[in-house]
mmCIF file of C-alpha atoms and ligand atoms in Angstrom:
data_model
loop_
_atom_site.group_PDB
_atom_site.id
_atom_site.type_symbol
_atom_site.label_atom_id
_atom_site.label_comp_id
_atom_site.label_asym_id
_atom_site.label_seq_id
_atom_site.Cartn_x
_atom_site.Cartn_y
_atom_site.Cartn_z
ATOM 1 C CA MET D 1 3.674 15.722 -31.539
ATOM 2 C CA ASN D 2 3.470 14.427 -28.026
ATOM 3 C CA PHE D 3 0.359 15.720 -26.220
ATOM 4 C CA GLU D 4 2.078 15.110 -22.864
ATOM 5 C CA ILE D 5 -1.161 13.954 -21.068
ATOM 6 C CA GLU D 6 -0.104 10.328 -20.581
ATOM 7 C CA GLY D 7 -1.417 9.084 -17.301
ATOM 8 C CA ASN D 8 -4.194 11.469 -16.904
ATOM 9 C CA SER D 9 -7.687 10.867 -16.462
ATOM 10 C CA ALA D 10 -10.777 12.065 -18.608
ATOM 11 C CA LEU D 11 -14.248 11.635 -18.518
ATOM 12 C CA ILE D 12 -16.067 11.724 -21.734
ATOM 13 C CA THR D 13 -19.958 11.674 -21.812
ATOM 14 C CA ALA D 14 -22.149 10.090 -24.646
ATOM 15 C CA SER D 15 -19.252 8.052 -25.765
ATOM 16 C CA SER D 16 -20.262 4.734 -26.343
ATOM 17 C CA ARG D 17 -20.753 5.752 -30.183
ATOM 18 C CA GLY D 18 -19.963 8.520 -32.440
ATOM 19 C CA LEU D 19 -18.304 11.613 -31.807
ATOM 20 C CA GLY D 20 -17.665 10.995 -27.993
ATOM 21 C CA LYS D 21 -16.317 7.450 -28.836
ATOM 22 C CA ALA D 22 -13.630 9.121 -31.204
ATOM 23 C CA ALA D 23 -12.603 11.743 -28.630
ATOM 24 C CA ALA D 24 -11.928 8.487 -26.044
ATOM 25 C CA ARG D 25 -9.948 6.743 -28.723
ATOM 26 C CA SER D 26 -7.778 9.843 -29.293
ATOM 27 C CA LEU D 27 -7.253 10.219 -25.602
ATOM 28 C CA VAL D 28 -6.659 6.498 -25.056
ATOM 29 C CA LEU D 29 -4.138 6.511 -27.621
ATOM 30 C CA GLU D 30 -2.324 9.254 -25.858
ATOM 31 C CA GLY D 31 -2.209 7.203 -22.806
ATOM 32 C CA VAL D 32 -4.992 8.988 -20.866
ATOM 33 C CA ASN D 33 -7.411 6.793 -18.718
ATOM 34 C CA VAL D 34 -10.923 7.202 -19.772
ATOM 35 C CA VAL D 35 -14.442 6.760 -18.337
ATOM 36 C CA VAL D 36 -17.135 6.417 -21.192
ATOM 37 C CA ASN D 37 -20.597 6.641 -20.982
ATOM 38 C CA GLY D 38 -24.103 5.736 -22.704
ATOM 39 C CA ARG D 39 -27.437 4.568 -21.619
ATOM 40 C CA ASN D 40 -27.214 1.157 -23.522
ATOM 41 C CA GLU D 41 -24.951 -1.111 -21.477
ATOM 42 C CA GLU D 42 -24.595 -3.524 -24.382
ATOM 43 C CA ASN D 43 -23.079 -0.871 -26.580
ATOM 44 C CA LEU D 44 -21.041 0.551 -23.717
ATOM 45 C CA THR D 45 -19.404 -2.892 -23.000
ATOM 46 C CA LYS D 46 -18.327 -3.121 -26.430
ATOM 47 C CA THR D 47 -16.910 0.199 -26.761
ATOM 48 C CA VAL D 48 -14.816 -0.671 -23.349
ATOM 49 C CA GLU D 49 -13.390 -3.725 -24.968
ATOM 50 C CA GLU D 50 -12.568 -2.076 -28.062
ATOM 51 C CA LEU D 51 -10.866 0.756 -26.450
ATOM 52 C CA ASN D 52 -8.867 -1.513 -24.092
ATOM 53 C CA ASN D 53 -7.565 -3.357 -27.018
ATOM 54 C CA LEU D 54 -5.749 -0.393 -28.152
ATOM 55 C CA SER D 55 -2.206 0.312 -26.594
ATOM 56 C CA GLY D 56 -2.913 3.350 -24.337
ATOM 57 C CA GLY D 57 -4.916 4.263 -21.183
ATOM 58 C CA ARG D 58 -7.204 2.168 -19.354
ATOM 59 C CA VAL D 59 -10.863 2.493 -20.008
ATOM 60 C CA ILE D 60 -13.886 1.744 -18.028
ATOM 61 C CA GLY D 61 -17.533 2.200 -18.835
ATOM 62 C CA GLN D 62 -20.304 4.028 -16.594
ATOM 63 C CA ALA D 63 -23.789 3.881 -17.943
ATOM 64 C CA GLY D 64 -26.209 6.660 -16.980
ATOM 65 C CA ASP D 65 -28.299 9.317 -18.710
ATOM 66 C CA ILE D 66 -26.767 12.647 -18.673
ATOM 67 C CA THR D 67 -30.471 14.356 -18.474
ATOM 68 C CA LYS D 68 -30.458 12.744 -14.941
ATOM 69 C CA LYS D 69 -28.717 14.969 -12.103
ATOM 70 C CA GLU D 70 -27.881 11.914 -10.176
ATOM 71 C CA ASP D 71 -26.410 9.861 -13.048
ATOM 72 C CA ILE D 72 -23.976 12.768 -13.858
ATOM 73 C CA ALA D 73 -22.849 12.940 -10.158
ATOM 74 C CA LYS D 74 -22.205 9.287 -10.046
ATOM 75 C CA LEU D 75 -20.172 9.501 -13.249
ATOM 76 C CA VAL D 76 -17.978 12.245 -11.943
ATOM 77 C CA GLU D 77 -17.412 10.178 -8.888
ATOM 78 C CA VAL D 78 -16.614 6.856 -10.496
ATOM 79 C CA ALA D 79 -14.034 8.696 -12.747
ATOM 80 C CA TYR D 80 -12.070 10.503 -9.859
ATOM 81 C CA GLN D 81 -12.427 7.307 -7.735
ATOM 82 C CA GLU D 82 -11.394 4.889 -10.323
ATOM 83 C CA PHE D 83 -8.167 7.024 -11.566
ATOM 84 C CA GLY D 84 -7.531 8.952 -8.526
ATOM 85 C CA ARG D 85 -7.714 12.281 -10.681
ATOM 86 C CA LEU D 86 -9.810 14.066 -12.982
ATOM 87 C CA ASP D 87 -7.891 16.245 -15.509
ATOM 88 C CA HIS D 88 -10.353 16.276 -18.420
ATOM 89 C CA LEU D 89 -14.035 16.756 -19.140
ATOM 90 C CA VAL D 90 -15.203 16.274 -22.802
ATOM 91 C CA THR D 91 -18.939 16.595 -23.065
ATOM 92 C CA SER D 92 -21.003 15.112 -25.894
ATOM 93 C CA ALA D 93 -24.741 14.064 -25.969
ATOM 94 C CA GLY D 94 -27.314 12.918 -28.256
ATOM 95 C CA GLY D 95 -28.847 15.042 -30.762
ATOM 96 C CA PRO D 96 -32.092 16.785 -30.057
ATOM 97 C CA PRO D 97 -34.965 15.826 -32.561
ATOM 98 C CA ASP D 98 -34.946 17.208 -36.315
ATOM 99 C CA LEU D 99 -37.963 19.456 -36.218
ATOM 100 C CA LEU D 100 -39.278 22.558 -37.960
ATOM 101 C CA PHE D 101 -40.491 25.330 -35.465
ATOM 102 C CA GLU D 102 -44.023 24.806 -35.962
ATOM 103 C CA GLU D 103 -43.831 21.042 -35.277
ATOM 104 C CA THR D 104 -42.167 21.731 -31.922
ATOM 105 C CA SER D 105 -43.930 21.505 -28.144
ATOM 106 C CA ASP D 106 -42.950 23.114 -25.154
ATOM 107 C CA GLN D 107 -41.726 19.729 -24.042
ATOM 108 C CA ASP D 108 -39.261 19.438 -27.005
ATOM 109 C CA TRP D 109 -37.828 22.603 -25.912
ATOM 110 C CA TYR D 110 -37.261 21.821 -22.231
ATOM 111 C CA GLU D 111 -35.952 18.178 -23.227
ATOM 112 C CA SER D 112 -33.598 19.628 -25.627
ATOM 113 C CA PHE D 113 -32.212 22.215 -23.079
ATOM 114 C CA ASP D 114 -31.894 19.351 -20.220
ATOM 115 C CA LEU D 115 -29.859 17.162 -22.837
ATOM 116 C CA LEU D 116 -27.748 19.893 -24.231
ATOM 117 C CA VAL D 117 -27.598 22.379 -21.574
ATOM 118 C CA MET D 118 -28.311 21.344 -18.204
ATOM 119 C CA SER D 119 -26.160 18.193 -18.835
ATOM 120 C CA VAL D 120 -22.809 20.559 -19.595
ATOM 121 C CA VAL D 121 -23.990 22.712 -16.596
ATOM 122 C CA ARG D 122 -24.177 19.694 -13.936
ATOM 123 C CA LEU D 123 -21.101 17.833 -15.462
ATOM 124 C CA VAL D 124 -18.760 21.128 -14.755
ATOM 125 C CA ARG D 125 -20.347 21.693 -11.364
ATOM 126 C CA GLU D 126 -19.649 18.144 -10.187
ATOM 127 C CA SER D 127 -16.264 17.979 -12.026
ATOM 128 C CA LEU D 128 -14.658 21.447 -10.839
ATOM 129 C CA LYS D 129 -13.185 20.577 -7.508
ATOM 130 C CA TYR D 130 -11.387 17.773 -9.574
ATOM 131 C CA LEU D 131 -10.397 19.572 -12.321
ATOM 132 C CA ARG D 132 -8.792 22.190 -10.270
ATOM 133 C CA GLU D 133 -6.583 19.600 -8.023
ATOM 134 C CA GLY D 134 -4.222 18.875 -10.916
ATOM 135 C CA GLU D 135 -2.193 21.187 -13.329
ATOM 136 C CA GLY D 136 -4.000 21.693 -16.797
ATOM 137 C CA GLY D 137 -7.582 20.903 -16.393
ATOM 138 C CA THR D 138 -9.344 21.208 -19.400
ATOM 139 C CA ILE D 139 -13.086 21.150 -20.447
ATOM 140 C CA VAL D 140 -14.012 20.446 -24.195
ATOM 141 C CA ASN D 141 -17.640 20.832 -25.411
ATOM 142 C CA ILE D 142 -18.333 19.049 -28.544
ATOM 143 C CA THR D 143 -21.653 20.846 -29.906
ATOM 144 C CA SER D 144 -22.303 21.624 -33.727
ATOM 145 C CA ILE D 145 -21.771 23.738 -36.552
ATOM 146 C CA SER D 146 -25.405 24.981 -35.951
ATOM 147 C CA VAL D 147 -24.125 27.655 -33.510
ATOM 148 C CA LYS D 148 -22.345 29.328 -36.336
ATOM 149 C CA GLU D 149 -24.977 28.894 -39.210
ATOM 150 C CA ALA D 150 -28.364 28.096 -38.534
ATOM 151 C CA ILE D 151 -29.014 24.607 -40.257
ATOM 152 C CA PRO D 152 -32.621 24.401 -42.068
ATOM 153 C CA GLY D 153 -35.182 22.097 -40.177
ATOM 154 C CA LEU D 154 -32.910 22.078 -36.867
ATOM 155 C CA VAL D 155 -34.778 24.498 -34.780
ATOM 156 C CA LEU D 156 -33.917 23.001 -31.721
ATOM 157 C CA SER D 157 -30.150 22.528 -32.404
ATOM 158 C CA ASN D 158 -29.728 25.933 -33.884
ATOM 159 C CA SER D 159 -31.356 27.650 -30.720
ATOM 160 C CA VAL D 160 -30.501 25.757 -27.597
ATOM 161 C CA ARG D 161 -26.926 25.068 -28.389
ATOM 162 C CA MET D 162 -26.184 28.672 -28.476
ATOM 163 C CA SER D 163 -26.416 28.594 -24.601
ATOM 164 C CA VAL D 164 -23.329 26.137 -24.435
ATOM 165 C CA ILE D 165 -21.325 28.458 -26.343
ATOM 166 C CA GLY D 166 -22.370 31.442 -23.897
ATOM 167 C CA LEU D 167 -21.612 29.168 -21.054
ATOM 168 C CA MET D 168 -18.155 28.095 -22.459
ATOM 169 C CA LYS D 169 -16.810 31.609 -22.950
ATOM 170 C CA THR D 170 -17.992 32.636 -19.512
ATOM 171 C CA LEU D 171 -16.477 29.465 -17.993
ATOM 172 C CA ALA D 172 -13.135 30.343 -19.775
ATOM 173 C CA ARG D 173 -13.174 33.716 -17.940
ATOM 174 C CA GLU D 174 -14.395 32.681 -14.823
ATOM 175 C CA LEU D 175 -12.211 29.248 -14.491
ATOM 176 C CA GLY D 176 -8.900 30.509 -15.851
ATOM 177 C CA PRO D 177 -5.930 30.581 -15.581
ATOM 178 C CA GLU D 178 -6.164 26.980 -13.988
ATOM 179 C CA ILE D 179 -9.023 25.598 -16.264
ATOM 180 C CA ARG D 180 -9.150 25.917 -20.108
ATOM 181 C CA VAL D 181 -12.580 25.545 -21.811
ATOM 182 C CA ASN D 182 -13.143 25.496 -25.753
ATOM 183 C CA ALA D 183 -15.819 24.252 -27.954
ATOM 184 C CA ILE D 184 -15.738 22.180 -31.109
ATOM 185 C CA LEU D 185 -18.561 22.804 -34.052
ATOM 186 C CA GLN D 186 -18.658 20.208 -36.240
ATOM 187 C CA SER D 187 -20.455 19.746 -39.366
ATOM 188 C CA ALA D 188 -21.330 16.121 -40.767
ATOM 189 C CA HIS D 189 -18.908 13.535 -39.542
ATOM 190 C CA GLU D 190 -19.564 9.672 -40.659
ATOM 191 C CA THR D 191 -21.054 8.510 -37.380
ATOM 192 C CA ASP D 192 -24.094 6.101 -36.840
ATOM 193 C CA ARG D 193 -26.213 9.369 -36.733
ATOM 194 C CA ILE D 194 -25.084 10.220 -40.493
ATOM 195 C CA THR D 195 -25.111 6.466 -41.589
ATOM 196 C CA ASN D 196 -28.771 6.240 -40.284
ATOM 197 C CA LEU D 197 -29.788 9.221 -42.478
ATOM 198 C CA ILE D 198 -28.135 7.830 -45.447
ATOM 199 C CA GLU D 199 -29.562 4.505 -45.033
ATOM 200 C CA SER D 200 -33.220 5.898 -44.728
ATOM 201 C CA GLY D 201 -32.345 7.906 -47.861
ATOM 202 C CA LEU D 202 -31.522 4.651 -49.575
ATOM 203 C CA ALA D 203 -34.645 2.997 -48.280
ATOM 204 C CA GLY D 204 -36.754 6.003 -49.297
ATOM 205 C CA ASP D 205 -35.118 6.352 -52.874
ATOM 206 C CA LYS D 206 -33.371 9.447 -52.205
ATOM 207 C CA PHE D 207 -30.084 8.081 -52.862
ATOM 208 C CA SER D 208 -28.962 5.109 -55.122
ATOM 209 C CA SER D 209 -26.004 4.005 -53.179
ATOM 210 C CA TYR D 210 -24.184 4.961 -49.760
ATOM 211 C CA GLN D 211 -21.485 6.855 -51.687
ATOM 212 C CA GLU D 212 -24.165 9.146 -53.356
ATOM 213 C CA GLY D 213 -25.560 9.808 -49.887
ATOM 214 C CA LEU D 214 -22.050 10.742 -48.401
ATOM 215 C CA ASP D 215 -21.186 12.923 -51.586
ATOM 216 C CA PHE D 216 -24.857 14.565 -50.745
ATOM 217 C CA TYR D 217 -23.743 15.602 -47.250
ATOM 218 C CA ALA D 218 -20.487 16.603 -48.790
ATOM 219 C CA GLU D 219 -21.483 18.839 -51.628
ATOM 220 C CA ASP D 220 -21.091 22.183 -50.126
ATOM 221 C CA VAL D 221 -17.652 21.132 -48.291
ATOM 222 C CA PRO D 222 -14.541 22.693 -50.004
ATOM 223 C CA LEU D 223 -12.558 19.349 -48.862
ATOM 224 C CA LYS D 224 -15.332 17.439 -50.913
ATOM 225 C CA ARG D 225 -16.182 15.019 -47.978
ATOM 226 C CA ILE D 226 -17.533 14.937 -44.607
ATOM 227 C CA GLY D 227 -15.418 14.453 -41.614
ATOM 228 C CA GLN D 228 -14.183 11.425 -40.133
ATOM 229 C CA PRO D 229 -14.995 10.790 -36.284
ATOM 230 C CA GLU D 230 -11.432 10.380 -35.611
ATOM 231 C CA GLU D 231 -10.399 13.698 -36.812
ATOM 232 C CA LEU D 232 -12.669 15.192 -34.221
ATOM 233 C CA GLY D 233 -11.392 12.866 -31.668
ATOM 234 C CA ASP D 234 -7.770 14.351 -32.201
ATOM 235 C CA LEU D 235 -9.081 18.027 -32.136
ATOM 236 C CA ALA D 236 -10.557 16.909 -28.728
ATOM 237 C CA ALA D 237 -7.324 15.576 -27.668
ATOM 238 C CA PHE D 238 -5.338 18.482 -28.566
ATOM 239 C CA LEU D 239 -7.568 20.835 -26.979
ATOM 240 C CA SER D 240 -7.241 18.720 -23.937
ATOM 241 C CA SER D 241 -3.524 18.787 -23.790
ATOM 242 C CA PRO D 242 -1.012 21.351 -22.940
ATOM 243 C CA ARG D 243 0.027 21.662 -26.670
ATOM 244 C CA SER D 244 -3.182 24.209 -26.860
ATOM 245 C CA SER D 245 -2.009 25.869 -23.832
ATOM 246 C CA TYR D 246 -2.937 29.598 -24.923
ATOM 247 C CA LEU D 247 -6.318 28.570 -26.543
ATOM 248 C CA THR D 248 -9.327 29.130 -24.201
ATOM 249 C CA GLY D 249 -12.622 30.526 -24.818
ATOM 250 C CA ALA D 250 -12.489 29.417 -28.459
ATOM 251 C CA ALA D 251 -15.277 27.684 -30.609
ATOM 252 C CA ILE D 252 -13.502 26.164 -33.448
ATOM 253 C CA PRO D 253 -15.380 25.000 -36.581
ATOM 254 C CA LEU D 254 -14.451 21.603 -37.927
ATOM 255 C CA ASP D 255 -16.402 21.723 -41.150
ATOM 256 C CA GLY D 256 -13.935 21.173 -44.005
ATOM 257 C CA GLY D 257 -14.178 24.810 -44.708
ATOM 258 C CA SER D 258 -17.932 24.867 -45.352
ATOM 259 C CA SER D 259 -19.352 27.405 -43.171
ATOM 260 C CA ARG D 260 -19.386 30.699 -45.135
ATOM 261 C CA SER D 261 -19.181 33.136 -42.295
ATOM 262 C CA ASN D 262 -16.094 35.225 -42.279
ATOM 263 C CA LEU D 263 -15.774 34.883 -38.407
HETATM 264 N N1 NAP H 1 -22.154 13.359 -36.391
HETATM 265 C C1 NAP H 1 -22.357 14.414 -36.901
HETATM 266 O O1 NAP H 1 -22.429 14.751 -38.123
HETATM 267 C C2 NAP H 1 -22.856 15.568 -36.207
HETATM 268 C C3 NAP H 1 -22.863 16.846 -37.003
HETATM 269 C C4 NAP H 1 -23.145 18.021 -36.190
HETATM 270 C C5 NAP H 1 -23.486 17.745 -34.592
HETATM 271 N N2 NAP H 1 -23.627 16.641 -34.035
HETATM 272 C C6 NAP H 1 -23.844 16.388 -32.597
HETATM 273 O O2 NAP H 1 -22.954 15.747 -31.954
HETATM 274 C C7 NAP H 1 -23.351 14.834 -30.955
HETATM 275 C C8 NAP H 1 -22.865 13.674 -31.133
HETATM 276 O O3 NAP H 1 -23.369 13.042 -32.252
HETATM 277 P P1 NAP H 1 -22.871 11.508 -32.525
HETATM 278 O O4 NAP H 1 -22.880 11.456 -34.466
HETATM 279 O O5 NAP H 1 -21.641 11.071 -32.080
HETATM 280 O O6 NAP H 1 -24.223 10.646 -32.130
HETATM 281 P P2 NAP H 1 -24.329 9.176 -32.192
HETATM 282 O O7 NAP H 1 -23.278 8.558 -32.966
HETATM 283 O O8 NAP H 1 -25.644 9.201 -32.161
HETATM 284 O O9 NAP H 1 -23.810 8.776 -30.862
HETATM 285 C C9 NAP H 1 -24.625 9.456 -29.623
HETATM 286 C C10 NAP H 1 -24.025 9.024 -28.352
HETATM 287 O O10 NAP H 1 -24.650 9.623 -27.433
HETATM 288 C C11 NAP H 1 -25.193 8.561 -26.334
HETATM 289 N N3 NAP H 1 -26.489 9.420 -25.707
HETATM 290 C C12 NAP H 1 -27.267 9.753 -26.182
HETATM 291 N N4 NAP H 1 -28.340 10.477 -25.554
HETATM 292 C C13 NAP H 1 -27.698 10.056 -23.988
HETATM 293 C C14 NAP H 1 -27.970 10.334 -22.738
HETATM 294 N N5 NAP H 1 -29.165 10.932 -22.665
HETATM 295 N N6 NAP H 1 -27.296 10.274 -21.907
HETATM 296 C C15 NAP H 1 -25.820 9.336 -22.291
HETATM 297 N N7 NAP H 1 -25.830 9.136 -23.347
HETATM 298 C C16 NAP H 1 -26.369 9.453 -24.536
HETATM 299 C C17 NAP H 1 -25.361 7.381 -27.086
HETATM 300 O O11 NAP H 1 -25.619 6.118 -26.372
HETATM 301 P P3 NAP H 1 -26.939 5.702 -25.919
HETATM 302 O O12 NAP H 1 -27.812 5.864 -27.055
HETATM 303 O O13 NAP H 1 -26.725 4.282 -25.447
HETATM 304 O O14 NAP H 1 -27.268 6.512 -24.658
HETATM 305 C C18 NAP H 1 -24.296 7.423 -28.180
HETATM 306 O O15 NAP H 1 -23.146 6.808 -27.444
HETATM 307 C C19 NAP H 1 -25.077 14.968 -30.985
HETATM 308 O O16 NAP H 1 -25.511 16.066 -30.234
HETATM 309 C C20 NAP H 1 -25.157 15.439 -32.601
HETATM 310 O O17 NAP H 1 -26.334 16.269 -32.714
HETATM 311 C C21 NAP H 1 -23.330 15.349 -34.740
#
C-alpha cells in the first residue's frame, strides 16, 4: 500500500527512542521529512544518524523538554522552517512514574499532567496554523491501553491519560474536516521501557531469562507475544496518511487482542 505522504513533513515528540522513534522510522520510510526530539542530545544525534541511513525522508533532531512551553514553540517552529511545511504531528511522551495511589503526591499529579496532557495541548496549539495550510493535516496521539482498562499500580497513567482522549475526541470535531485526529492505545511493546523492566526482574530473580520476562508480559495476550515498536510505527504512519481518510476521533487499541472490554 502506498501511503501517499512522500515529501510531507512531520514533527514527532519523544522520538529519540522507543515508540516515538518507531513512528519516525515508519514515516521516514514513506518518504516523509521528520523532526525527532528528546532531551538527551547524545541519544538524539544517534537516532538522527540511524534514521538518515534509511532510504526515505530527511531527518533532523531538535532537543527539548516537552514539559516546557518554550521548547515546544521552538520544536514546531524548527519543523516548519526546516521543511517549509508541517503536515503531521505525532505526540509521544515519557511515562509517568509507576505508583500506587497512596504513594503519590500533588507534585506527581501535576507533573504527570504537564508531561502527558499540557504537552499535547501546547503542541496542537502551536502546530495548528501550519497543519491547516496543507491538505490532509493529521494528529496522532500515542497514549496507552491504560485509558481503556486501568492497569494495577499505574494510577497516574490510568487517570491522567484519559484527558488526552477527551482532548482528541473534541479536536476531531473542532478541527475537521481539515485535520484528522486519532489516538493509539498500545499495550506492552518491546522498547527500552520494557527491556529495563525485564532486566530489573532478572537482577531481582523475578525472571531466569530475558525470554521468560517477555513471556510474562505476553501471558494474557491472545497473539502470545508483546508488540514490536515497528508495528506501532506502521499504525502511526497509516493514521497520518490519506489511506485512513475516513478515520478521525478514533482511539485504536494496539494490544494483540489483550483488552477484554467489548468496545
Ligand atoms: N513501551 C510500552 O510497552 C508502552 C506501553 C504502554 C504505554 N507506553 C507509553 O508510551 C510512551 C512512550 O513509551 P516508550 O516505550 O517509547 O518509552 P521510552 O523507550 O522510554 O522512550 C521515551 C522517549 O521519550 C523521550 N522523553 C521522555 N521525557 C521527555 C520529555 N520531557 N521531553 C522530551 N522527550 C522526552 C525520551 O528521550 P529523553 O529521555 O532523552 O528525553 C525517549 O526518546 C510513554 O508514555 C509510555 O508510558 C509505553
